[in-house]
Amino acid sequence: ILCVSQGRGVEPDAAQAALALQELLIKAVAIGETSVVAITRVHKDAQEPAVALRFPFGAARESLDPASPDFVPTDFGAGVIVDESGLILTTLDVLADVDTSNYYVWHQKRPFFATVIATAPWYDLAVLKINSEGLTPIAFGDAAKIRKGQIVIALGNPTAIARDGTASAHWGVIANVTRRAPPTPTRSHEPLGRETLHHYGTLLQTDAKLDFGYNGGALLNLDGEMIGLTTSFTASVSA
């Protein structure tokens, strides 16, 4: 940022620089948050009436309905709308066991039942589908241009965002950029998934604060474009 006064370049003071950065952050969040959703995972047995009767104090059946405003999820994460038809990208570990779980997506305070369309255990990715109209897909940035020190914004679902329907944001910088992902194995005896986080490759390390529930959320550049999908808050990284 350079101010020009009487033909000479004048550097802005600290307050002007801070306000300019603040405005960039606000605009980027406003662009990206319309494409970030909350994902709630519910064990199928937990929604059965027989299980509801075992809750203390006569808990009502409705309290177990993920579409109810009173529902408080215990297993939750985030996802990113990647197609206006209702396709949502997230991490596979947000879904856990797809055979024993049901999934609900909250977007702009509206609940939707979600179906699992595809999973990629080797890359810890999954795609969900909801039936909705008027969705805004996330805009993708150019990951090849990412550099250490670049300012980024993480959008996610801490503390069960489904109750208010708005994404939370933290910002920081890219701390490290690593190698490309290794090729997908072709031999049948090789296991699916990775033994450690470092086996994924293409990981971006960021110092942006990633609380529990940011997994599956979007990492944005200052243009509000997605340059990464959050895969772990423990090590503060995005893929």
PDB file of N, CA, C and O in Angstrom, residues 47-87:
ATOM      1  N   GLN A  47     -30.748 -42.861  17.030  1.00  0.00           N
ATOM      2  CA  GLN A  47     -32.003 -42.245  16.632  1.00  0.00           C
ATOM      3  C   GLN A  47     -33.192 -43.196  16.773  1.00  0.00           C
ATOM      4  O   GLN A  47     -34.307 -42.864  16.405  1.00  0.00           O
ATOM      5  N   GLU A  48     -32.932 -44.378  17.306  1.00  0.00           N
ATOM      6  CA  GLU A  48     -34.012 -45.322  17.507  1.00  0.00           C
ATOM      7  C   GLU A  48     -34.772 -45.007  18.791  1.00  0.00           C
ATOM      8  O   GLU A  48     -34.173 -44.637  19.802  1.00  0.00           O
ATOM      9  N   PRO A  49     -36.104 -45.145  18.805  1.00  0.00           N
ATOM     10  CA  PRO A  49     -36.892 -44.857  20.004  1.00  0.00           C
ATOM     11  C   PRO A  49     -36.444 -45.636  21.218  1.00  0.00           C
ATOM     12  O   PRO A  49     -36.469 -45.142  22.337  1.00  0.00           O
ATOM     13  N   ALA A  50     -36.023 -46.893  21.030  1.00  0.00           N
ATOM     14  CA  ALA A  50     -35.607 -47.716  22.172  1.00  0.00           C
ATOM     15  C   ALA A  50     -34.420 -47.094  22.883  1.00  0.00           C
ATOM     16  O   ALA A  50     -34.295 -47.141  24.103  1.00  0.00           O
ATOM     17  N   VAL A  51     -33.536 -46.491  22.139  1.00  0.00           N
ATOM     18  CA  VAL A  51     -32.381 -45.841  22.736  1.00  0.00           C
ATOM     19  C   VAL A  51     -32.803 -44.564  23.444  1.00  0.00           C
ATOM     20  O   VAL A  51     -32.311 -44.237  24.515  1.00  0.00           O
ATOM     21  N   ALA A  52     -33.734 -43.852  22.861  1.00  0.00           N
ATOM     22  CA  ALA A  52     -34.204 -42.602  23.462  1.00  0.00           C
ATOM     23  C   ALA A  52     -34.809 -42.848  24.834  1.00  0.00           C
ATOM     24  O   ALA A  52     -34.667 -42.029  25.738  1.00  0.00           O
ATOM     25  N   LEU A  53     -35.457 -43.984  25.013  1.00  0.00           N
ATOM     26  CA  LEU A  53     -36.081 -44.276  26.294  1.00  0.00           C
ATOM     27  C   LEU A  53     -35.061 -44.504  27.399  1.00  0.00           C
ATOM     28  O   LEU A  53     -35.380 -44.405  28.580  1.00  0.00           O
ATOM     29  N   ARG A  54     -33.832 -44.785  27.038  1.00  0.00           N
ATOM     30  CA  ARG A  54     -32.809 -45.037  28.048  1.00  0.00           C
ATOM     31  C   ARG A  54     -32.171 -43.750  28.541  1.00  0.00           C
ATOM     32  O   ARG A  54     -31.384 -43.753  29.472  1.00  0.00           O
ATOM     33  N   PHE A  55     -32.493 -42.609  27.913  1.00  0.00           N
ATOM     34  CA  PHE A  55     -31.932 -41.358  28.369  1.00  0.00           C
ATOM     35  C   PHE A  55     -32.575 -40.948  29.690  1.00  0.00           C
ATOM     36  O   PHE A  55     -33.765 -41.173  29.916  1.00  0.00           O
ATOM     37  N   PRO A  56     -31.797 -40.343  30.591  1.00  0.00           N
ATOM     38  CA  PRO A  56     -32.356 -39.959  31.899  1.00  0.00           C
ATOM     39  C   PRO A  56     -33.373 -38.841  31.786  1.00  0.00           C
ATOM     40  O   PRO A  56     -33.399 -38.096  30.803  1.00  0.00           O
ATOM     41  N   PHE A  57     -34.204 -38.736  32.800  1.00  0.00           N
ATOM     42  CA  PHE A  57     -35.203 -37.674  32.914  1.00  0.00           C
ATOM     43  C   PHE A  57     -36.205 -37.688  31.770  1.00  0.00           C
ATOM     44  O   PHE A  57     -36.799 -36.670  31.435  1.00  0.00           O
ATOM     45  N   GLY A  58     -36.399 -38.834  31.138  1.00  0.00           N
ATOM     46  CA  GLY A  58     -37.407 -38.956  30.095  1.00  0.00           C
ATOM     47  C   GLY A  58     -37.147 -38.072  28.896  1.00  0.00           C
ATOM     48  O   GLY A  58     -38.036 -37.365  28.424  1.00  0.00           O
ATOM     49  N   ALA A  59     -35.929 -38.050  28.416  1.00  0.00           N
ATOM     50  CA  ALA A  59     -35.584 -37.203  27.265  1.00  0.00           C
ATOM     51  C   ALA A  59     -36.519 -37.485  26.106  1.00  0.00           C
ATOM     52  O   ALA A  59     -36.812 -38.623  25.770  1.00  0.00           O
ATOM     53  N   ALA A  60     -37.018 -36.451  25.497  1.00  0.00           N
ATOM     54  CA  ALA A  60     -37.984 -36.601  24.425  1.00  0.00           C
ATOM     55  C   ALA A  60     -37.323 -37.110  23.154  1.00  0.00           C
ATOM     56  O   ALA A  60     -36.147 -36.879  22.907  1.00  0.00           O
ATOM     57  N   ARG A  61     -38.101 -37.808  22.352  1.00  0.00           N
ATOM     58  CA  ARG A  61     -37.610 -38.327  21.073  1.00  0.00           C
ATOM     59  C   ARG A  61     -37.125 -37.183  20.186  1.00  0.00           C
ATOM     60  O   ARG A  61     -36.124 -37.301  19.482  1.00  0.00           O
ATOM     61  N   GLU A  62     -37.806 -36.036  20.253  1.00  0.00           N
ATOM     62  CA  GLU A  62     -37.458 -34.918  19.395  1.00  0.00           C
ATOM     63  C   GLU A  62     -36.046 -34.389  19.665  1.00  0.00           C
ATOM     64  O   GLU A  62     -35.414 -33.803  18.811  1.00  0.00           O
ATOM     65  N   SER A  63     -35.567 -34.558  20.910  1.00  0.00           N
ATOM     66  CA  SER A  63     -34.252 -34.044  21.251  1.00  0.00           C
ATOM     67  C   SER A  63     -33.151 -34.781  20.511  1.00  0.00           C
ATOM     68  O   SER A  63     -32.014 -34.332  20.477  1.00  0.00           O
ATOM     69  N   LEU A  64     -33.487 -35.938  19.917  1.00  0.00           N
ATOM     70  CA  LEU A  64     -32.506 -36.708  19.176  1.00  0.00           C
ATOM     71  C   LEU A  64     -32.600 -36.457  17.687  1.00  0.00           C
ATOM     72  O   LEU A  64     -31.896 -37.089  16.913  1.00  0.00           O
ATOM     73  N   ASP A  65     -33.459 -35.556  17.285  1.00  0.00           N
ATOM     74  CA  ASP A  65     -33.632 -35.246  15.873  1.00  0.00           C
ATOM     75  C   ASP A  65     -32.613 -34.187  15.455  1.00  0.00           C
ATOM     76  O   ASP A  65     -32.681 -33.043  15.912  1.00  0.00           O
ATOM     77  N   PRO A  66     -31.645 -34.528  14.583  1.00  0.00           N
ATOM     78  CA  PRO A  66     -30.626 -33.561  14.182  1.00  0.00           C
ATOM     79  C   PRO A  66     -31.188 -32.329  13.478  1.00  0.00           C
ATOM     80  O   PRO A  66     -30.510 -31.315  13.365  1.00  0.00           O
ATOM     81  N   ALA A  67     -32.410 -32.413  12.981  1.00  0.00           N
ATOM     82  CA  ALA A  67     -33.023 -31.268  12.322  1.00  0.00           C
ATOM     83  C   ALA A  67     -33.689 -30.315  13.310  1.00  0.00           C
ATOM     84  O   ALA A  67     -34.150 -29.244  12.935  1.00  0.00           O
ATOM     85  N   SER A  68     -33.712 -30.702  14.588  1.00  0.00           N
ATOM     86  CA  SER A  68     -34.349 -29.870  15.603  1.00  0.00           C
ATOM     87  C   SER A  68     -33.397 -28.779  16.090  1.00  0.00           C
ATOM     88  O   SER A  68     -32.207 -29.029  16.270  1.00  0.00           O
ATOM     89  N   PRO A  69     -33.890 -27.571  16.318  1.00  0.00           N
ATOM     90  CA  PRO A  69     -33.033 -26.491  16.850  1.00  0.00           C
ATOM     91  C   PRO A  69     -32.455 -26.825  18.215  1.00  0.00           C
ATOM     92  O   PRO A  69     -31.446 -26.250  18.627  1.00  0.00           O
ATOM     93  N   ASP A  70     -33.082 -27.752  18.941  1.00  0.00           N
ATOM     94  CA  ASP A  70     -32.610 -28.125  20.272  1.00  0.00           C
ATOM     95  C   ASP A  70     -31.545 -29.213  20.246  1.00  0.00           C
ATOM     96  O   ASP A  70     -30.975 -29.552  21.281  1.00  0.00           O
ATOM     97  N   PHE A  71     -31.288 -29.760  19.066  1.00  0.00           N
ATOM     98  CA  PHE A  71     -30.316 -30.844  18.961  1.00  0.00           C
ATOM     99  C   PHE A  71     -28.895 -30.304  19.181  1.00  0.00           C
ATOM    100  O   PHE A  71     -28.498 -29.300  18.599  1.00  0.00           O
ATOM    101  N   VAL A  72     -28.145 -30.989  20.049  1.00  0.00           N
ATOM    102  CA  VAL A  72     -26.760 -30.609  20.326  1.00  0.00           C
ATOM    103  C   VAL A  72     -25.858 -31.763  19.886  1.00  0.00           C
ATOM    104  O   VAL A  72     -25.784 -32.789  20.546  1.00  0.00           O
ATOM    105  N   PRO A  73     -25.176 -31.622  18.756  1.00  0.00           N
ATOM    106  CA  PRO A  73     -24.342 -32.718  18.246  1.00  0.00           C
ATOM    107  C   PRO A  73     -23.092 -32.913  19.083  1.00  0.00           C
ATOM    108  O   PRO A  73     -22.544 -31.967  19.646  1.00  0.00           O
ATOM    109  N   THR A  74     -22.654 -34.147  19.174  1.00  0.00           N
ATOM    110  CA  THR A  74     -21.395 -34.463  19.848  1.00  0.00           C
ATOM    111  C   THR A  74     -20.299 -34.801  18.852  1.00  0.00           C
ATOM    112  O   THR A  74     -19.117 -34.747  19.190  1.00  0.00           O
ATOM    113  N   ASP A  75     -20.670 -35.170  17.621  1.00  0.00           N
ATOM    114  CA  ASP A  75     -19.706 -35.471  16.569  1.00  0.00           C
ATOM    115  C   ASP A  75     -19.970 -34.530  15.400  1.00  0.00           C
ATOM    116  O   ASP A  75     -21.026 -34.616  14.768  1.00  0.00           O
ATOM    117  N   PHE A  76     -19.038 -33.658  15.119  1.00  0.00           N
ATOM    118  CA  PHE A  76     -19.300 -32.658  14.093  1.00  0.00           C
ATOM    119  C   PHE A  76     -18.002 -32.226  13.413  1.00  0.00           C
ATOM    120  O   PHE A  76     -16.898 -32.425  13.926  1.00  0.00           O
ATOM    121  N   GLY A  77     -18.171 -31.652  12.244  1.00  0.00           N
ATOM    122  CA  GLY A  77     -17.043 -31.145  11.473  1.00  0.00           C
ATOM    123  C   GLY A  77     -17.566 -30.143  10.471  1.00  0.00           C
ATOM    124  O   GLY A  77     -18.665 -29.598  10.627  1.00  0.00           O
ATOM    125  N   ALA A  78     -16.798 -29.913   9.427  1.00  0.00           N
ATOM    126  CA  ALA A  78     -17.179 -28.936   8.421  1.00  0.00           C
ATOM    127  C   ALA A  78     -17.050 -29.537   7.029  1.00  0.00           C
ATOM    128  O   ALA A  78     -16.473 -30.609   6.844  1.00  0.00           O
ATOM    129  N   GLY A  79     -17.602 -28.850   6.057  1.00  0.00           N
ATOM    130  CA  GLY A  79     -17.509 -29.262   4.667  1.00  0.00           C
ATOM    131  C   GLY A  79     -17.568 -28.042   3.773  1.00  0.00           C
ATOM    132  O   GLY A  79     -17.886 -26.931   4.228  1.00  0.00           O
ATOM    133  N   VAL A  80     -17.281 -28.234   2.498  1.00  0.00           N
ATOM    134  CA  VAL A  80     -17.235 -27.125   1.552  1.00  0.00           C
ATOM    135  C   VAL A  80     -18.080 -27.466   0.329  1.00  0.00           C
ATOM    136  O   VAL A  80     -17.926 -28.538  -0.264  1.00  0.00           O
ATOM    137  N   ILE A  81     -18.984 -26.582  -0.039  1.00  0.00           N
ATOM    138  CA  ILE A  81     -19.811 -26.766  -1.236  1.00  0.00           C
ATOM    139  C   ILE A  81     -18.934 -26.597  -2.467  1.00  0.00           C
ATOM    140  O   ILE A  81     -18.310 -25.545  -2.657  1.00  0.00           O
ATOM    141  N   VAL A  82     -18.880 -27.615  -3.304  1.00  0.00           N
ATOM    142  CA  VAL A  82     -18.036 -27.555  -4.506  1.00  0.00           C
ATOM    143  C   VAL A  82     -18.849 -27.581  -5.793  1.00  0.00           C
ATOM    144  O   VAL A  82     -18.292 -27.455  -6.882  1.00  0.00           O
ATOM    145  N   ASP A  83     -20.167 -27.746  -5.672  1.00  0.00           N
ATOM    146  CA  ASP A  83     -21.017 -27.741  -6.857  1.00  0.00           C
ATOM    147  C   ASP A  83     -22.410 -27.288  -6.453  1.00  0.00           C
ATOM    148  O   ASP A  83     -22.909 -27.664  -5.380  1.00  0.00           O
ATOM    149  N   GLU A  84     -23.048 -26.493  -7.303  1.00  0.00           N
ATOM    150  CA  GLU A  84     -24.364 -25.951  -6.967  1.00  0.00           C
ATOM    151  C   GLU A  84     -25.442 -27.018  -6.875  1.00  0.00           C
ATOM    152  O   GLU A  84     -26.529 -26.766  -6.351  1.00  0.00           O
ATOM    153  N   SER A  85     -25.142 -28.235  -7.361  1.00  0.00           N
ATOM    154  CA  SER A  85     -26.110 -29.325  -7.275  1.00  0.00           C
ATOM    155  C   SER A  85     -26.190 -29.914  -5.875  1.00  0.00           C
ATOM    156  O   SER A  85     -27.048 -30.757  -5.603  1.00  0.00           O
ATOM    157  N   GLY A  86     -25.305 -29.498  -4.970  1.00  0.00           N
ATOM    158  CA  GLY A  86     -25.355 -29.985  -3.597  1.00  0.00           C
ATOM    159  C   GLY A  86     -24.220 -30.901  -3.211  1.00  0.00           C
ATOM    160  O   GLY A  86     -24.293 -31.582  -2.186  1.00  0.00           O
ATOM    161  N   LEU A  87     -23.143 -30.928  -3.989  1.00  0.00           N
ATOM    162  CA  LEU A  87     -21.975 -31.749  -3.656  1.00  0.00           C
ATOM    163  C   LEU A  87     -21.109 -31.015  -2.640  1.00  0.00           C
ATOM    164  O   LEU A  87     -20.800 -29.835  -2.805  1.00  0.00           O
TER     165      LEU A  87
END
